Amino acid sequence: MLGTAVESFTPVGGGSICEARRARLDDGRTVFVKTRAGAPPGFFRAEAIGLERLAAAGDGVPVPQVLAHDERCLVLEWVTTGVPSAAAAERFGRALAATHREGADVFGSADGPGWIGSLDLPQGPWEHWPDLWAYGRLEPYLRAARKAGTVDKRTVADVEKVIAELPRLAGPAEPPALIHGDLWAGNVLWTETGAYLVDPAAHGGHRETDLAMLTLFGLPHLDRVLAAYDEAWPLAPGWRERLPLHQLHPVLVHAVLFGGSYGAQAGQLARQALRLA
């Protein structure tokens, strides 16, 4: 697949769904190899397409180069990580704004199946962002969490109210932004020169979604990232108050995958979002 033999494999830390290895090739290169036993058809193709879309975003946040992929694995350029700094965080904020400015033709994607973690991610496309969020992000995962028994009746009712109120809760309309789609701190790699993005669920979405996920799970020098972003591309008034609305989807995903306290947290976020109505 790479036109050269593999000299050695070394396991590396990474996500909980795929196995990650560092591979040394006979031609001297070091690459990152990601595999998943029983991966559904198109799983690695979707990630490769997402990385390539993000890579095309001009002055956007860089991503590892896709070297090869098939139904069994994804092979990427090896990225040597470093320690985050305030200056790198500011560069990341400006570059993330540039990635989002690249835009998309639709809300959702026309690139075929998508995933977030191990769960199917509805791709649409949709004409309006509230429809994507209601029927592609909140309703499917609320239904799955309800089936799994990880959300109570009050949470179900409150998330359903959010879905019904989305046109009023969404804030000023914006065109589709090219977003990472799963932007928690673990998918930001810090290097000596700045940040790289990995493991995307890239699609046309709302730019506040990426910022909300960074805020939800934390990031080094987050205040610097957000300030630099807002300076490069000012956010619409009220964006901080809308963070719970955008955080509701990833927390519902966690409720489906992990249970625990995530169901209760989803209810809290829904009630916070409804205060905007």
mmCIF file of C-alpha atoms in Angstrom:
data_model
loop_
_atom_site.group_PDB
_atom_site.id
_atom_site.type_symbol
_atom_site.label_atom_id
_atom_site.label_comp_id
_atom_site.label_asym_id
_atom_site.label_seq_id
_atom_site.Cartn_x
_atom_site.Cartn_y
_atom_site.Cartn_z
ATOM 1 C CA MET A 1 0.000 0.000 0.000
ATOM 2 C CA LEU A 2 2.927 2.351 0.727
ATOM 3 C CA GLY A 3 5.324 0.842 -1.796
ATOM 4 C CA THR A 4 7.767 -0.225 0.924
ATOM 5 C CA ALA A 5 8.000 -2.839 3.664
ATOM 6 C CA VAL A 6 7.370 -2.293 7.370
ATOM 7 C CA GLU A 7 10.510 -2.729 9.463
ATOM 8 C CA SER A 8 8.885 -2.524 12.903
ATOM 9 C CA PHE A 9 5.656 -1.713 14.774
ATOM 10 C CA THR A 10 5.444 -0.037 18.192
ATOM 11 C CA PRO A 11 2.114 0.411 20.029
ATOM 12 C CA VAL A 12 1.328 4.003 21.028
ATOM 13 C CA GLY A 13 -1.341 5.518 23.241
ATOM 14 C CA GLY A 14 -4.463 6.806 21.612
ATOM 15 C CA GLY A 15 -8.184 6.423 21.374
ATOM 16 C CA SER A 16 -10.334 3.736 22.932
ATOM 17 C CA ILE A 17 -11.897 2.543 19.655
ATOM 18 C CA CYS A 18 -8.922 1.960 17.353
ATOM 19 C CA GLU A 19 -5.472 0.509 17.883
ATOM 20 C CA ALA A 20 -2.610 2.911 17.184
ATOM 21 C CA ARG A 21 0.949 2.006 16.192
ATOM 22 C CA ARG A 22 4.110 3.755 15.177
ATOM 23 C CA ALA A 23 5.613 2.025 12.158
ATOM 24 C CA ARG A 24 9.177 2.250 10.910
ATOM 25 C CA LEU A 25 9.396 1.674 7.161
ATOM 26 C CA ASP A 26 12.297 0.211 5.205
ATOM 27 C CA ASP A 27 12.730 3.500 3.350
ATOM 28 C CA GLY A 28 13.458 5.281 6.656
ATOM 29 C CA ARG A 29 10.104 6.941 7.193
ATOM 30 C CA THR A 30 8.146 6.804 10.441
ATOM 31 C CA VAL A 31 4.352 6.719 10.060
ATOM 32 C CA PHE A 32 1.249 6.430 12.213
ATOM 33 C CA VAL A 33 -0.970 3.400 11.569
ATOM 34 C CA LYS A 34 -4.516 3.183 12.887
ATOM 35 C CA THR A 35 -6.533 -0.056 12.770
ATOM 36 C CA ARG A 36 -9.891 -1.232 14.069
ATOM 37 C CA ALA A 37 -11.030 -4.827 14.222
ATOM 38 C CA GLY A 38 -14.335 -5.230 12.398
ATOM 39 C CA ALA A 39 -14.423 -1.620 11.197
ATOM 40 C CA PRO A 40 -17.592 -0.917 9.199
ATOM 41 C CA PRO A 41 -17.192 -0.346 5.452
ATOM 42 C CA GLY A 42 -15.999 3.175 4.716
ATOM 43 C CA PHE A 43 -14.853 3.888 8.288
ATOM 44 C CA PHE A 44 -11.263 4.834 7.440
ATOM 45 C CA ARG A 45 -12.255 6.375 4.129
ATOM 46 C CA ALA A 46 -14.490 8.819 6.016
ATOM 47 C CA GLU A 47 -11.640 9.873 8.297
ATOM 48 C CA ALA A 48 -9.259 10.245 5.344
ATOM 49 C CA ILE A 49 -11.762 12.445 3.495
ATOM 50 C CA GLY A 50 -12.240 14.565 6.600
ATOM 51 C CA LEU A 51 -8.500 15.081 7.026
ATOM 52 C CA GLU A 52 -8.102 15.973 3.374
ATOM 53 C CA ARG A 53 -10.934 18.504 3.569
ATOM 54 C CA LEU A 54 -9.378 20.129 6.623
ATOM 55 C CA ALA A 55 -5.943 20.137 4.961
ATOM 56 C CA ALA A 56 -7.351 22.107 2.015
ATOM 57 C CA ALA A 57 -8.356 25.012 4.257
ATOM 58 C CA GLY A 58 -5.626 27.458 3.279
ATOM 59 C CA ASP A 59 -4.215 28.994 6.458
ATOM 60 C CA GLY A 60 -6.256 26.623 8.643
ATOM 61 C CA VAL A 61 -5.012 24.301 11.357
ATOM 62 C CA PRO A 62 -2.684 21.687 9.821
ATOM 63 C CA VAL A 63 -3.465 17.981 9.900
ATOM 64 C CA PRO A 64 -1.264 14.934 9.340
ATOM 65 C CA GLN A 65 -0.917 14.007 5.689
ATOM 66 C CA VAL A 66 -2.948 10.978 4.635
ATOM 67 C CA LEU A 67 -0.487 8.486 3.130
ATOM 68 C CA ALA A 68 -2.803 5.522 2.532
ATOM 69 C CA HIS A 69 -6.019 3.906 3.669
ATOM 70 C CA ASP A 70 -8.202 0.897 2.988
ATOM 71 C CA GLU A 71 -10.961 -0.970 4.816
ATOM 72 C CA ARG A 72 -8.486 -2.229 7.420
ATOM 73 C CA CYS A 73 -6.367 0.776 8.322
ATOM 74 C CA LEU A 74 -5.386 4.411 7.935
ATOM 75 C CA VAL A 75 -1.741 5.468 7.499
ATOM 76 C CA LEU A 76 -0.749 9.030 8.342
ATOM 77 C CA GLU A 77 2.329 11.185 8.502
ATOM 78 C CA TRP A 78 3.966 10.895 11.919
ATOM 79 C CA VAL A 79 3.606 14.084 14.011
ATOM 80 C CA THR A 80 6.081 14.614 16.845
ATOM 81 C CA THR A 81 4.276 16.179 19.774
ATOM 82 C CA GLY A 82 5.501 18.921 22.091
ATOM 83 C CA VAL A 83 4.363 21.149 24.938
ATOM 84 C CA PRO A 84 1.560 23.696 24.384
ATOM 85 C CA SER A 85 2.397 27.365 24.834
ATOM 86 C CA ALA A 86 0.370 30.567 24.979
ATOM 87 C CA ALA A 87 1.817 31.685 21.644
ATOM 88 C CA ALA A 88 0.935 28.357 20.015
ATOM 89 C CA ALA A 89 -2.596 28.605 21.451
ATOM 90 C CA GLU A 90 -3.065 32.021 19.853
ATOM 91 C CA ARG A 91 -1.863 30.683 16.516
ATOM 92 C CA PHE A 92 -4.265 27.784 16.901
ATOM 93 C CA GLY A 93 -7.201 30.135 17.531
ATOM 94 C CA ARG A 94 -6.454 32.178 14.408
ATOM 95 C CA ALA A 95 -5.898 29.073 12.304
ATOM 96 C CA LEU A 96 -9.127 27.463 13.531
ATOM 97 C CA ALA A 97 -11.012 30.556 12.383
ATOM 98 C CA ALA A 98 -9.392 30.117 8.955
ATOM 99 C CA THR A 99 -10.430 26.454 8.865
ATOM 100 C CA HIS A 100 -14.023 27.412 9.636
ATOM 101 C CA ARG A 101 -13.958 30.185 7.021
ATOM 102 C CA GLU A 102 -13.170 27.589 4.359
ATOM 103 C CA GLY A 103 -16.873 26.790 4.572
ATOM 104 C CA ALA A 104 -18.893 23.923 3.136
ATOM 105 C CA ASP A 105 -21.559 23.518 0.486
ATOM 106 C CA VAL A 106 -24.159 22.113 2.886
ATOM 107 C CA PHE A 107 -24.881 21.499 6.545
ATOM 108 C CA GLY A 108 -23.796 17.937 7.062
ATOM 109 C CA SER A 109 -21.911 16.205 4.279
ATOM 110 C CA ALA A 110 -22.377 14.629 0.883
ATOM 111 C CA ASP A 111 -19.252 12.465 1.299
ATOM 112 C CA GLY A 112 -20.998 9.275 2.424
ATOM 113 C CA PRO A 113 -21.297 7.620 5.845
ATOM 114 C CA GLY A 114 -19.778 9.270 8.905
ATOM 115 C CA TRP A 115 -18.984 8.291 12.483
ATOM 116 C CA ILE A 116 -18.337 9.920 15.826
ATOM 117 C CA GLY A 117 -16.325 7.462 17.840
ATOM 118 C CA SER A 118 -17.914 4.099 17.098
ATOM 119 C CA LEU A 119 -21.402 5.545 16.498
ATOM 120 C CA ASP A 120 -22.940 6.326 13.132
ATOM 121 C CA LEU A 121 -23.095 10.072 12.464
ATOM 122 C CA PRO A 122 -26.029 11.166 10.260
ATOM 123 C CA GLN A 123 -24.663 13.186 7.352
ATOM 124 C CA GLY A 124 -27.764 14.734 5.789
ATOM 125 C CA PRO A 125 -27.297 17.071 4.049
ATOM 126 C CA TRP A 126 -29.618 19.681 5.548
ATOM 127 C CA GLU A 127 -30.528 23.125 4.274
ATOM 128 C CA HIS A 128 -30.529 24.796 7.701
ATOM 129 C CA TRP A 129 -28.320 24.280 10.755
ATOM 130 C CA PRO A 130 -31.201 23.891 13.260
ATOM 131 C CA ASP A 131 -32.406 20.905 11.221
ATOM 132 C CA LEU A 132 -28.951 19.303 11.296
ATOM 133 C CA TRP A 133 -28.703 19.824 15.039
ATOM 134 C CA ALA A 134 -32.219 18.658 15.816
ATOM 135 C CA TYR A 135 -32.481 15.616 13.554
ATOM 136 C CA GLY A 136 -28.853 14.733 12.841
ATOM 137 C CA ARG A 137 -27.300 15.345 16.253
ATOM 138 C CA LEU A 138 -29.774 15.530 19.151
ATOM 139 C CA GLU A 139 -32.739 13.297 18.288
ATOM 140 C CA PRO A 140 -30.794 10.167 17.169
ATOM 141 C CA TYR A 141 -28.560 10.113 20.243
ATOM 142 C CA LEU A 142 -31.363 10.977 22.637
ATOM 143 C CA ARG A 143 -33.252 7.995 21.204
ATOM 144 C CA ALA A 144 -30.187 5.752 21.612
ATOM 145 C CA ALA A 145 -29.540 6.954 25.175
ATOM 146 C CA ARG A 146 -33.183 6.370 26.043
ATOM 147 C CA LYS A 147 -32.973 2.839 24.663
ATOM 148 C CA ALA A 148 -29.787 2.252 26.661
ATOM 149 C CA GLY A 149 -31.481 3.532 29.826
ATOM 150 C CA THR A 150 -28.842 6.218 30.444
ATOM 151 C CA VAL A 151 -31.222 9.221 30.477
ATOM 152 C CA ASP A 152 -34.264 9.729 32.712
ATOM 153 C CA LYS A 153 -37.725 10.927 31.712
ATOM 154 C CA ARG A 154 -37.035 14.527 32.684
ATOM 155 C CA THR A 155 -33.930 14.651 30.512
ATOM 156 C CA VAL A 156 -35.827 13.154 27.582
ATOM 157 C CA ALA A 157 -38.563 15.775 27.953
ATOM 158 C CA ASP A 158 -36.101 18.649 28.251
ATOM 159 C CA VAL A 159 -34.013 17.605 25.239
ATOM 160 C CA GLU A 160 -37.224 17.230 23.231
ATOM 161 C CA LYS A 161 -38.090 20.815 24.224
ATOM 162 C CA VAL A 162 -34.678 21.947 22.953
ATOM 163 C CA ILE A 163 -35.338 20.202 19.639
ATOM 164 C CA ALA A 164 -38.702 21.934 19.323
ATOM 165 C CA GLU A 165 -37.224 25.336 20.223
ATOM 166 C CA LEU A 166 -34.076 25.105 18.088
ATOM 167 C CA PRO A 167 -35.036 27.779 15.538
ATOM 168 C CA ARG A 168 -35.213 30.262 18.427
ATOM 169 C CA LEU A 169 -32.201 28.917 20.318
ATOM 170 C CA ALA A 170 -29.770 28.770 17.397
ATOM 171 C CA GLY A 171 -28.760 32.439 17.320
ATOM 172 C CA PRO A 172 -28.056 34.443 14.154
ATOM 173 C CA ALA A 173 -28.022 32.342 10.998
ATOM 174 C CA GLU A 174 -24.596 31.656 9.523
ATOM 175 C CA PRO A 175 -23.502 29.777 6.384
ATOM 176 C CA PRO A 176 -22.018 26.294 6.821
ATOM 177 C CA ALA A 177 -18.531 26.359 8.317
ATOM 178 C CA LEU A 178 -16.008 23.583 7.775
ATOM 179 C CA ILE A 179 -15.735 22.172 11.289
ATOM 180 C CA HIS A 180 -13.707 19.376 12.837
ATOM 181 C CA GLY A 181 -16.836 17.965 14.451
ATOM 182 C CA ASP A 182 -15.211 16.109 17.393
ATOM 183 C CA LEU A 183 -12.877 18.763 18.739
ATOM 184 C CA TRP A 184 -12.007 17.722 22.260
ATOM 185 C CA ALA A 185 -8.509 18.285 23.663
ATOM 186 C CA GLY A 186 -7.366 14.759 22.787
ATOM 187 C CA ASN A 187 -7.828 15.530 19.100
ATOM 188 C CA VAL A 188 -5.501 18.542 19.253
ATOM 189 C CA LEU A 189 -1.821 17.577 18.967
ATOM 190 C CA TRP A 190 0.625 20.206 20.168
ATOM 191 C CA THR A 191 3.985 20.380 18.388
ATOM 192 C CA GLU A 192 6.977 22.703 18.526
ATOM 193 C CA THR A 193 5.421 24.800 15.752
ATOM 194 C CA GLY A 194 1.776 24.782 16.859
ATOM 195 C CA ALA A 195 -1.309 22.574 16.888
ATOM 196 C CA TYR A 196 -2.448 19.793 14.552
ATOM 197 C CA LEU A 197 -5.963 18.347 14.289
ATOM 198 C CA VAL A 198 -6.591 14.584 14.233
ATOM 199 C CA ASP A 199 -9.559 12.168 14.346
ATOM 200 C CA PRO A 200 -12.098 14.472 12.688
ATOM 201 C CA ALA A 201 -15.795 14.008 12.063
ATOM 202 C CA ALA A 202 -15.516 16.858 9.552
ATOM 203 C CA HIS A 203 -18.654 18.321 7.986
ATOM 204 C CA GLY A 204 -20.463 21.552 7.265
ATOM 205 C CA GLY A 205 -21.673 22.796 10.611
ATOM 206 C CA HIS A 206 -21.824 25.728 12.981
ATOM 207 C CA ARG A 207 -18.452 27.114 14.054
ATOM 208 C CA GLU A 208 -19.663 27.518 17.636
ATOM 209 C CA THR A 209 -19.855 23.709 17.849
ATOM 210 C CA ASP A 210 -16.068 23.239 17.719
ATOM 211 C CA LEU A 211 -15.505 25.995 20.276
ATOM 212 C CA ALA A 212 -18.160 24.546 22.580
ATOM 213 C CA MET A 213 -16.491 21.142 22.584
ATOM 214 C CA LEU A 214 -13.102 22.654 23.372
ATOM 215 C CA THR A 215 -14.780 24.446 26.275
ATOM 216 C CA LEU A 216 -16.621 21.321 27.441
ATOM 217 C CA PHE A 217 -13.579 19.095 27.868
ATOM 218 C CA GLY A 218 -10.903 21.727 28.437
ATOM 219 C CA LEU A 219 -7.754 22.697 26.529
ATOM 220 C CA PRO A 220 -4.446 24.250 27.605
ATOM 221 C CA HIS A 221 -4.508 28.054 27.225
ATOM 222 C CA LEU A 222 -8.166 27.899 26.163
ATOM 223 C CA ASP A 223 -8.754 31.601 26.910
ATOM 224 C CA ARG A 224 -5.936 32.508 24.498
ATOM 225 C CA VAL A 225 -7.414 30.241 21.818
ATOM 226 C CA LEU A 226 -10.882 31.780 22.118
ATOM 227 C CA ALA A 227 -9.618 35.368 22.228
ATOM 228 C CA ALA A 228 -7.438 34.878 19.142
ATOM 229 C CA TYR A 229 -10.308 33.193 17.309
ATOM 230 C CA ASP A 230 -12.729 36.008 18.132
ATOM 231 C CA GLU A 231 -10.194 38.583 16.994
ATOM 232 C CA ALA A 232 -9.651 36.777 13.683
ATOM 233 C CA TRP A 233 -13.359 36.164 13.037
ATOM 234 C CA PRO A 234 -15.669 37.787 15.601
ATOM 235 C CA LEU A 235 -18.344 35.512 16.993
ATOM 236 C CA ALA A 236 -22.020 36.441 17.038
ATOM 237 C CA PRO A 237 -23.384 38.077 20.195
ATOM 238 C CA GLY A 238 -24.527 35.550 22.784
ATOM 239 C CA TRP A 239 -22.189 32.782 21.669
ATOM 240 C CA ARG A 240 -21.063 31.985 25.210
ATOM 241 C CA GLU A 241 -24.683 31.585 26.330
ATOM 242 C CA ARG A 242 -25.228 29.146 23.439
ATOM 243 C CA LEU A 243 -22.368 26.846 24.477
ATOM 244 C CA PRO A 244 -24.698 24.425 26.358
ATOM 245 C CA LEU A 245 -26.782 24.011 23.198
ATOM 246 C CA HIS A 246 -23.692 22.936 21.248
ATOM 247 C CA GLN A 247 -22.342 20.800 24.093
ATOM 248 C CA LEU A 248 -25.535 18.779 24.316
ATOM 249 C CA HIS A 249 -24.706 16.536 21.371
ATOM 250 C CA PRO A 250 -21.266 15.305 22.532
ATOM 251 C CA VAL A 251 -22.633 14.696 26.034
ATOM 252 C CA LEU A 252 -25.491 12.624 24.596
ATOM 253 C CA VAL A 253 -22.895 10.664 22.600
ATOM 254 C CA HIS A 254 -21.029 10.009 25.859
ATOM 255 C CA ALA A 255 -24.280 8.976 27.532
ATOM 256 C CA VAL A 256 -24.796 6.372 24.808
ATOM 257 C CA LEU A 257 -21.213 5.092 24.886
ATOM 258 C CA PHE A 258 -20.347 5.333 28.570
ATOM 259 C CA GLY A 259 -23.501 5.943 30.622
ATOM 260 C CA GLY A 260 -22.561 7.112 34.095
ATOM 261 C CA SER A 261 -23.272 10.755 34.884
ATOM 262 C CA TYR A 262 -23.444 11.856 31.253
ATOM 263 C CA GLY A 263 -27.210 11.373 31.081
ATOM 264 C CA ALA A 264 -27.753 13.742 33.997
ATOM 265 C CA GLN A 265 -25.293 16.220 32.468
ATOM 266 C CA ALA A 266 -27.283 16.164 29.224
ATOM 267 C CA GLY A 267 -30.380 17.152 31.167
ATOM 268 C CA GLN A 268 -28.535 20.022 32.823
ATOM 269 C CA LEU A 269 -27.269 21.300 29.479
ATOM 270 C CA ALA A 270 -30.744 21.085 27.953
ATOM 271 C CA ARG A 271 -32.186 23.177 30.773
ATOM 272 C CA GLN A 272 -29.381 25.729 30.422
ATOM 273 C CA ALA A 273 -30.031 25.977 26.681
ATOM 274 C CA LEU A 274 -33.761 26.444 27.214
ATOM 275 C CA ARG A 275 -33.149 29.533 29.325
ATOM 276 C CA LEU A 276 -32.305 31.289 26.047
ATOM 277 C CA ALA A 277 -35.848 30.824 24.760
#
